[in-house]
Coordinates of C-alpha atoms and ligand atoms in Angstrom, one line a residue:
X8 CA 101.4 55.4 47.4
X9 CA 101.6 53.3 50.9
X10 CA 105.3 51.6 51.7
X11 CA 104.3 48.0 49.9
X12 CA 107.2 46.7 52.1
X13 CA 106.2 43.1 53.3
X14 CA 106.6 43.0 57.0
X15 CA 105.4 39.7 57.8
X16 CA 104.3 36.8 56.4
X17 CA 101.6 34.3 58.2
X18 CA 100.4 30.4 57.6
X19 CA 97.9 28.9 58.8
X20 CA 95.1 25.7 58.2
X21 CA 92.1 26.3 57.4
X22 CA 89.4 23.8 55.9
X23 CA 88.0 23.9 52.2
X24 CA 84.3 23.1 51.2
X25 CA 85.4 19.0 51.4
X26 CA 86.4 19.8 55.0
X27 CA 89.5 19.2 54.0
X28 CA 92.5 20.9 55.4
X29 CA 94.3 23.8 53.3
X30 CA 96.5 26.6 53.4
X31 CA 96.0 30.5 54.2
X32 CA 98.7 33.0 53.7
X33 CA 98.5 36.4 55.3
X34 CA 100.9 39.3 54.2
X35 CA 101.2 42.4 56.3
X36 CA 103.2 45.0 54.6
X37 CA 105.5 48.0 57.1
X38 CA 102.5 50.1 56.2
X39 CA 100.0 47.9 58.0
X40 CA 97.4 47.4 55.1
X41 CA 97.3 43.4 54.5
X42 CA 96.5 40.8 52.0
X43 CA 95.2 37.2 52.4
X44 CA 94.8 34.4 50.2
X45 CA 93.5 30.4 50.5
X46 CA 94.8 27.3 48.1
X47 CA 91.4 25.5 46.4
X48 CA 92.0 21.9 46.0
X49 CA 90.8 19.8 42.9
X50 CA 90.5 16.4 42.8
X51 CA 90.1 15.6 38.8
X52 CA 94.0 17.3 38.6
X53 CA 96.1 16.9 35.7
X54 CA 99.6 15.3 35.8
X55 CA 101.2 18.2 34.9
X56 CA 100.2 20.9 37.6
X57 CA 102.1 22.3 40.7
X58 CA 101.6 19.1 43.2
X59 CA 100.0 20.1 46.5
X60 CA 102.2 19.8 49.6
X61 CA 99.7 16.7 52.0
X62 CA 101.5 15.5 55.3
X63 CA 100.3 12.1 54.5
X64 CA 100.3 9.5 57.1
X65 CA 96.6 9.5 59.0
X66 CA 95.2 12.2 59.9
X67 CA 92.8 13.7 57.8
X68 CA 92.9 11.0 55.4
X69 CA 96.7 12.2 55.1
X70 CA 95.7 14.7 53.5
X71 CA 97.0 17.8 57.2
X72 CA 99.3 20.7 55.5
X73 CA 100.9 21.5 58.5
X74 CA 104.7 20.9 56.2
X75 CA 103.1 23.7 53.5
X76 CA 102.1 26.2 56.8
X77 CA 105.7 25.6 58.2
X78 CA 107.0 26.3 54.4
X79 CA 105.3 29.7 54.5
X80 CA 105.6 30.6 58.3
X81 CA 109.7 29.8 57.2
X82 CA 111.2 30.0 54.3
X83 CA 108.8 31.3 52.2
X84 CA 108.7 34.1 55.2
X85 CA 112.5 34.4 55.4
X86 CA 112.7 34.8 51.6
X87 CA 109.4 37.9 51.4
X88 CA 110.0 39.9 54.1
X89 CA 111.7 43.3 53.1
X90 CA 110.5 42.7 49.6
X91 CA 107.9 45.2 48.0
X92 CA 104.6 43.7 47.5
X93 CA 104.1 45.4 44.4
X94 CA 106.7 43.1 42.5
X95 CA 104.4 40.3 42.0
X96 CA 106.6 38.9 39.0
X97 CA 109.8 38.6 41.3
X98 CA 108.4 37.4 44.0
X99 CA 107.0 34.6 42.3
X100 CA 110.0 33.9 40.0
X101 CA 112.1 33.9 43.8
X102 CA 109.7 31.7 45.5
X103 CA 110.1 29.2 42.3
X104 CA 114.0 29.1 43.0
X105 CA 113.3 28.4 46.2
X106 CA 110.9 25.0 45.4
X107 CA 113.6 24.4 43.2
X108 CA 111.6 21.5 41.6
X109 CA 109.8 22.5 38.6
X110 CA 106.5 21.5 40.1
X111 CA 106.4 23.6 43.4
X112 CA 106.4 19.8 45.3
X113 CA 108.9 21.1 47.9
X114 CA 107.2 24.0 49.4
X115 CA 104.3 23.0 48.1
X116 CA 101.7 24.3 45.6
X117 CA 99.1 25.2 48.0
X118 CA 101.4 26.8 50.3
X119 CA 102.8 28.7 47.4
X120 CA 99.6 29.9 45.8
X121 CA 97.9 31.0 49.2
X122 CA 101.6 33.2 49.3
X123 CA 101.8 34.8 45.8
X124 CA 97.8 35.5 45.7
X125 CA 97.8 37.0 49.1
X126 CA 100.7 39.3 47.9
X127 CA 98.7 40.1 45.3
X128 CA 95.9 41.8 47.6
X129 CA 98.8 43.3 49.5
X130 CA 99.8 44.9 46.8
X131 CA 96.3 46.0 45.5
X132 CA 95.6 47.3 49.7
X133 CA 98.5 49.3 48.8
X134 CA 97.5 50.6 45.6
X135 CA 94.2 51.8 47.3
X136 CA 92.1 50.2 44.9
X137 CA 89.5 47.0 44.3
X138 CA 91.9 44.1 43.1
X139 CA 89.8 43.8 40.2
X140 CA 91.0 47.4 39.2
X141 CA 94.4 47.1 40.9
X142 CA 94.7 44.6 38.0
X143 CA 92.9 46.3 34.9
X144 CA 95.4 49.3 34.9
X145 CA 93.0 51.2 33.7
X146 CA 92.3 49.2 30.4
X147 CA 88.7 48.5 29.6
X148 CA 87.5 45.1 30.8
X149 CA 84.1 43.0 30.8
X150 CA 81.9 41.6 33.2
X151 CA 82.9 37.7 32.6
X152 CA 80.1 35.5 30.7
X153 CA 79.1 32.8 33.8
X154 CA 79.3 28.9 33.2
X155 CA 77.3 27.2 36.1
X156 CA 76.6 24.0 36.8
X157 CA 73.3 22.3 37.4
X158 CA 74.5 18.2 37.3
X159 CA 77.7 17.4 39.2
X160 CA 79.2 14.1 37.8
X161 CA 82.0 12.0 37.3
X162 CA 85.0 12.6 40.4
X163 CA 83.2 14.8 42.2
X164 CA 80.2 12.5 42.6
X165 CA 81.7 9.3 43.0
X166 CA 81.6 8.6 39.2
X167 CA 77.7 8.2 39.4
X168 CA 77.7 9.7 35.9
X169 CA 81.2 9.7 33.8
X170 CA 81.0 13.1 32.8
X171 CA 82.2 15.4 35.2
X172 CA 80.1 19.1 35.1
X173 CA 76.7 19.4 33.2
X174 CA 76.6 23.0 33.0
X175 CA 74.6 26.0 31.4
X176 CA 75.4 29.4 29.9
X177 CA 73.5 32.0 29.2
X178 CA 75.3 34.4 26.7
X179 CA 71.9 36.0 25.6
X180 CA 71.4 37.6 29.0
X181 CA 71.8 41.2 29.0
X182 CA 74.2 41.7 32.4
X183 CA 75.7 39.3 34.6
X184 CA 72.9 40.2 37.2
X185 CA 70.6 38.4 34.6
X186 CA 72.7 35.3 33.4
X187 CA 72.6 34.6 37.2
X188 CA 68.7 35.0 37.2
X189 CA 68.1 32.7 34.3
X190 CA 70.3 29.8 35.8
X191 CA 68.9 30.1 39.3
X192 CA 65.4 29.4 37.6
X193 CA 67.0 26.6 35.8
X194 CA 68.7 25.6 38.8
X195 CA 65.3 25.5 40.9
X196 CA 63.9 23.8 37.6
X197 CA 66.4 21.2 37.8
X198 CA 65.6 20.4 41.9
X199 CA 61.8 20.0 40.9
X200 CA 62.4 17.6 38.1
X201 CA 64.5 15.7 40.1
X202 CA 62.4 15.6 42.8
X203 CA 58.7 15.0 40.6
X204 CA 61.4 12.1 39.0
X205 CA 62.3 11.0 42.5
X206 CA 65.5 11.2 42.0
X207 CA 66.2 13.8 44.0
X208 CA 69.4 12.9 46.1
X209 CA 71.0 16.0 47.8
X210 CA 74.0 17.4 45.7
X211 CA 77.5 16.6 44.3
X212 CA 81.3 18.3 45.4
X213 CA 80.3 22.1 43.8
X214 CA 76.7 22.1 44.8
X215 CA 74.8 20.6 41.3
X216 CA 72.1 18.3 41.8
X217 CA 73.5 14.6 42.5
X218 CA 73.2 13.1 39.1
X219 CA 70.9 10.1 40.0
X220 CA 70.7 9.2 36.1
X221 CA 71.2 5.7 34.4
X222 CA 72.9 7.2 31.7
X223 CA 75.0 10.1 30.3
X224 CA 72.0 11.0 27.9
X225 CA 69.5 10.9 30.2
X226 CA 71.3 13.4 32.2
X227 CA 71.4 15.8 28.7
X228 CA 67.7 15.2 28.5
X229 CA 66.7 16.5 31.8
X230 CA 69.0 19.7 31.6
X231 CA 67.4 20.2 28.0
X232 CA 63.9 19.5 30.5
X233 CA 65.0 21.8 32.8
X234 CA 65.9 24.9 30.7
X235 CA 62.5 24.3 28.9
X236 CA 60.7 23.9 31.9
X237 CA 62.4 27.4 33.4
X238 CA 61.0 29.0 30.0
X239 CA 63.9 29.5 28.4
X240 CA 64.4 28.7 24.2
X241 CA 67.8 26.1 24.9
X242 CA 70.7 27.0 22.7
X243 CA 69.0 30.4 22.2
X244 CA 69.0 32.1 25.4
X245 CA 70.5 29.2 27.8
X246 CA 72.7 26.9 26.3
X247 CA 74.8 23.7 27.7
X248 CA 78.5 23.0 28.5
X249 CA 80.0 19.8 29.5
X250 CA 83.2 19.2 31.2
X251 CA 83.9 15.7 29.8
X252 CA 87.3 15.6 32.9
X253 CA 88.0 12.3 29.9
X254 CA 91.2 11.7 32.0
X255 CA 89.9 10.6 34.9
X256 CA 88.9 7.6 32.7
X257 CA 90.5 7.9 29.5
X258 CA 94.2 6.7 29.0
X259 CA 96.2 5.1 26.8
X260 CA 93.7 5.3 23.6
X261 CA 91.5 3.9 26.0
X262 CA 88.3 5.3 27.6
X263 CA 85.9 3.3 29.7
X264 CA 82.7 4.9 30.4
X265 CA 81.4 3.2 33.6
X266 CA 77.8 4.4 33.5
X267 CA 77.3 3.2 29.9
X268 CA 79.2 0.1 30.1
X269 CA 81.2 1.0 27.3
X270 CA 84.9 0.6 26.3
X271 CA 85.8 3.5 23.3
X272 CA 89.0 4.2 21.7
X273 CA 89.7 7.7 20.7
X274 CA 87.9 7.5 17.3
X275 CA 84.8 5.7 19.4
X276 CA 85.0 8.8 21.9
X277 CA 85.0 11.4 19.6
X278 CA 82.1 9.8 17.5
X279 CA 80.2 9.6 21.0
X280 CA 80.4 13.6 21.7
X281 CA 80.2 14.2 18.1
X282 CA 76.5 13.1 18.2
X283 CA 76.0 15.0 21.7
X284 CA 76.7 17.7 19.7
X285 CA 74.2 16.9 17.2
X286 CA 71.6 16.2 19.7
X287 CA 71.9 18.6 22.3
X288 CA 72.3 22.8 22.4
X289 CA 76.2 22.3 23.0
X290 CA 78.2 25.3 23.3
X291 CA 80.8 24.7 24.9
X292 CA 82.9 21.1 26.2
X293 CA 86.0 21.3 28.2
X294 CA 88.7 17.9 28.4
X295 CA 86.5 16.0 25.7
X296 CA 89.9 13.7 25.2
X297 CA 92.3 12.5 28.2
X298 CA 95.5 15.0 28.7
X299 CA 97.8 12.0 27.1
X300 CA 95.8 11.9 23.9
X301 CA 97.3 15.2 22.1
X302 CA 95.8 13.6 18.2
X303 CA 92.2 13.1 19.8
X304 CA 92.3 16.5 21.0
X305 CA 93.5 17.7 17.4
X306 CA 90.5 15.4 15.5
X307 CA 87.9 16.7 17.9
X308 CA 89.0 20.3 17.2
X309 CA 89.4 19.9 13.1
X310 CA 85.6 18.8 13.5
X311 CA 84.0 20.9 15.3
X312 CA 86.3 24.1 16.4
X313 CA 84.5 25.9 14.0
X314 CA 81.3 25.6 15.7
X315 CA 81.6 24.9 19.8
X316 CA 84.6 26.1 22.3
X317 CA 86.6 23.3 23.2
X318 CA 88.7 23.9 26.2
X319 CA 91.7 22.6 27.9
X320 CA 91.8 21.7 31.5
X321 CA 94.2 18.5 32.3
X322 CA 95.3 19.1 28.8
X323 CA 97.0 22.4 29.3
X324 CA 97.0 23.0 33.2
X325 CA 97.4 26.7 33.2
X326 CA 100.8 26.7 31.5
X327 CA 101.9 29.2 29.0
X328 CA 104.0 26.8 27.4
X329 CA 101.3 24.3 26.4
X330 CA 98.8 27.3 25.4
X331 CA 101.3 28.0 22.8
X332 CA 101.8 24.4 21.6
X333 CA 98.1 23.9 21.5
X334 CA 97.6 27.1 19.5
X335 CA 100.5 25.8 17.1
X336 CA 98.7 22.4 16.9
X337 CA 95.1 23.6 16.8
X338 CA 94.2 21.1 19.6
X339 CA 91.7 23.0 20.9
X340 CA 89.7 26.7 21.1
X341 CA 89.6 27.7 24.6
X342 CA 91.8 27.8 27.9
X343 CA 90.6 27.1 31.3
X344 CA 92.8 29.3 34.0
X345 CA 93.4 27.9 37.2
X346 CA 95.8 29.9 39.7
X347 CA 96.5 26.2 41.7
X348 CA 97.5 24.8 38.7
X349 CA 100.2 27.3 38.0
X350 CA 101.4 28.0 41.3
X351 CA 101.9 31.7 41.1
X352 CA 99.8 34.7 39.7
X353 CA 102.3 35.7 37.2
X354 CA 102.1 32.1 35.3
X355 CA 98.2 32.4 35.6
X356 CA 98.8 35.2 34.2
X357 CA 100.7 34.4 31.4
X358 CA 98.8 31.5 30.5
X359 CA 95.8 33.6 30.1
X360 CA 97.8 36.0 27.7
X361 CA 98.9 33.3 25.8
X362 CA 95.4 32.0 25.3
X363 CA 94.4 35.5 24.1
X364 CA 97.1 36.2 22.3
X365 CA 95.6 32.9 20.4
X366 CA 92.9 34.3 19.9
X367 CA 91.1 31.3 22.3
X368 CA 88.6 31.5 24.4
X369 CA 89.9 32.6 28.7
X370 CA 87.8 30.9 31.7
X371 CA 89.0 31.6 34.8
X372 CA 88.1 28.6 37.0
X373 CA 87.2 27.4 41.0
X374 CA 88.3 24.1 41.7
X375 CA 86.6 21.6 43.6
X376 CA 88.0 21.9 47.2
X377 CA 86.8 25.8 47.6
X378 CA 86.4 28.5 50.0
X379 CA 85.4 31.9 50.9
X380 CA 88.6 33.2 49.5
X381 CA 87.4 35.2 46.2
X382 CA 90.1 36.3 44.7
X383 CA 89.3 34.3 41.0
X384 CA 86.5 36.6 40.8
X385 CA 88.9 39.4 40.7
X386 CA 90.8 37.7 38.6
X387 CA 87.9 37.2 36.2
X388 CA 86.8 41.1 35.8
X389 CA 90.6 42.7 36.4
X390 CA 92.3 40.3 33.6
X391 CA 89.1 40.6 31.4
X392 CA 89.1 36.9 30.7
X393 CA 85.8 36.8 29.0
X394 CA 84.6 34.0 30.7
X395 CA 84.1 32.6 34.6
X396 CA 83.6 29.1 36.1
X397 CA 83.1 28.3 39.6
X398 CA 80.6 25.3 40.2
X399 CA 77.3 25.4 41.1
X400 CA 74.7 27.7 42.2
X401 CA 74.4 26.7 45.6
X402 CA 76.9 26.2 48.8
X403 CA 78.9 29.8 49.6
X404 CA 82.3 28.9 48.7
X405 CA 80.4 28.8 45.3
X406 CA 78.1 31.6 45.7
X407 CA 81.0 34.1 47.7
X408 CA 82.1 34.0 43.9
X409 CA 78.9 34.8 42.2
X410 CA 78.5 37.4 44.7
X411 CA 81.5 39.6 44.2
X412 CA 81.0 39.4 40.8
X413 CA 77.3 41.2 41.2
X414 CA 79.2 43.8 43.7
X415 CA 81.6 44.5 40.7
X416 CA 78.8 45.1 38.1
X417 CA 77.0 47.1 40.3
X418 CA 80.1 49.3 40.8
X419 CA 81.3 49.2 36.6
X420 CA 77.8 49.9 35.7
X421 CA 77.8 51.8 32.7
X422 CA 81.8 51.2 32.7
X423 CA 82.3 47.7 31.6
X424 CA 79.6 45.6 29.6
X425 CA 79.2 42.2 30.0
X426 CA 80.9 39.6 27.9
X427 CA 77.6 37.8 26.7
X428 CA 78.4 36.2 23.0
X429 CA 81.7 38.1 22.8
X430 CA 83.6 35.8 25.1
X431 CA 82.9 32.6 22.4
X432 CA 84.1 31.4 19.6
X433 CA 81.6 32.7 17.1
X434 CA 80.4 29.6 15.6
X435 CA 79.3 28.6 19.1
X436 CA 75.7 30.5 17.8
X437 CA 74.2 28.3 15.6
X438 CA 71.0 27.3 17.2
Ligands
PGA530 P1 88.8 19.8 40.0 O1 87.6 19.9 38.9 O2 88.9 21.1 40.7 O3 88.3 18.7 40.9 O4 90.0 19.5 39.3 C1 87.4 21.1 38.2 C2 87.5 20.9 36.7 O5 87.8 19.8 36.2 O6 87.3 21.9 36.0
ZN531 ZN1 87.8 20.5 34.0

């Protein structure tokens, strides 16, 4: 085993897939081996994740990190170096005392992230192994069931369509190598229906098609098209998830669906995806209800938990704590783990082990603002989450992800199977 002695610690902007500025972290430990992380961005963020240190002012929309690069390149440096890489847990719990806000705002959350994720890969350089490994100990893990979108909506396509991620799965694929070659046919599919529909319009934030639709529906009807068109039995072999993102216009009891021209309460939203569900080879719907609207979240589970994953994105922003109160509530199936909204690997961490300790459904989740950085694909295979979501299947900072996860099957083969119908709930096959 190498000295995991940090030696020095580096900031510096870089630019995400929005061309947006973020931050990288690089740790160089006394033995020379070195990790490296980047912060992803979102931009449909719940209230309660670590808040992004932004400059502000305008440059860059005010949107320049250069106060989250100084936080690393100083105290965040001042406060690692001498400290052994390998002690993930406290160096995150020290670099949370040294916020000293609760929500990271100080230091920032990007600055923070980049930091503990990049002493992560320091830690794994050290270990001599893949972090994926570094991470599975040794204990049997799976090659994570892909969710991929095809329709990008709602924030990340300037709320052309309300809902946020039209997405398949393909759970009947027999590797991960295959799930990726069903939904690229579906993906091409997609394009040429678009484009016979002449609505083809270049694509959204994470690379799906720009959802050029007059309605919510219609945009269902042509990913049903498109699977069928691809050859491909829907709900059988390729089924849909949604990412409903309901609070970027849901508050207060109150949702107003732009596209539609409609104005639901809670009740009136839940009918609404209640008869999506009906119509449509559903699977799988993440955020269906706004984070504020804890009793929607518990109706929508009591009627249909039994028979489609419902996960929590705004709703439980990666925390531990609100796994378990969810769990306790039955507000939901299914946990979506994102390391930006935590802050730190080791509360990523524990939010994923609370969801399985649940017994719900673990994705481990991209945000919006990406990059080449793939460390959540690590994350995906080394923590077993069952589950992986990452955007689209086009643009690099999506496909970098999609990628490494092929280099990892190709190396478990005959190790590690692939998650398939395992990583749902299993009333999620019923068509
Ligand atoms: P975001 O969207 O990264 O813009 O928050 C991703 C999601 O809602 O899952
Ligand atoms: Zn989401």
């Amino acid at each position: 085993m190498m000295d995991a002695t940090i030696a020095t610690v580096r900031g510096r902007r870089v630019w995400d897939s929005r061309g947006r500025p973020t931050v990288e972290t690089d740790i160089v430990l006394k033995s020379g081996l070195s990790g490296r992380a980047i912060a992803p961005a979102g931009a449909s963020t719940g209230t309660g994740e670590a808040v992004d240190k932004r400059d502000g002012g305008t440059a860059f929309g005010g949107l320049d990190v250069t106060g989250a690069v100084a936080a690393v390149n100083g105290e965040i440096a001042e406060a690692l170096i001498g400290r052994d890489a390998r002690d993930q847990d406290g160096i995150d719990k020290a670099l949370i005392a040294l916020d000293g806000t609760g929500n990271l705002a100080r230091l920032g959350g990007n600055a923070v992230v980049a930091t503990s994720m990049a002493v992560l890969h320091a830690a794994a350089a050290a270990s001599g192994q893949p972090l994926w490994r570094h991470l599975s100990q040794g204990r049997k893990v799976r090659i994570p069931l892909p969710e991929i979108q095809i329709f990008g909506g709602g924030a990340h396509a300037a709320r052309r369509v309300d809902v946020q991620d039209f997405m398949v799965m393909c759970p009947a694929a027999s590797s991960f190598a295959e799930a990726l070659d069903w939904t690229a046919e579906v993906y091409r599919a997609a394009g040429a229906l678009m484009k016979q529909a002449g609505k083809l319009q270049g694509v959204a934030d994470e690379g799906g098609f720009w959802p050029a639709f007059a309605s919510n529906e219609e945009a269902l009807d042509a990913l049903v098209r498109a699977i069928e068109s691809a050859g491909f039995k829907p709900g059988v072999e390729v089924a849909i998830s949604l990412d409903i993102a309901a609070s970027e216009f849901g508050r207060g009891g109150v949702y107003k669906l732009a596209l539609d021209e409609r104005e639901l309460d809670s009740a009136g939203m839940i009918a609404l995806l209640s008869r999506w569900l009906e119509a449509y080879p559903i699977i799988s719907i993440e955020d269906p209800l706004a984070e504020d609207d804890a009793e929607g979240f518990k109706a929508f589970t009591a009627a249909h938990g039994e028979r489609c994953q419902i996960i929590g994105d705004d709703y439980l922003v990666t925390n531990a704590g609100r796994v378990e109160q969810a769990a306790r509530d039955k507000a939901l199936n299914a946990v979506l783990i994102k390391p930006n909204q935590s802050g730190t690997v080791t509360g990523t961490s524990a939010a994923l082990e609370a969801g399985k300790a649940a017994g719900f459904g673990t994705i481990v989740s991209a945000r919006s603002g990406e990059t080449e950085d793939v460390t959540i694909a690590h994350l995906a295979v080394g923590w077993d989450s069952g589950q992986f979501k990452v955007g689209s299947f086009s643009r690099s900072e999506r496909m970098a992800k999609w990628n490494e996860i092929l280099r990892i099957e190709e190396e478990l083969a005959g190790e590690a199977g692939f998650a398939g119908w395992s990583a749902l709930p299993p009333g999620a096959r019923r068509w």
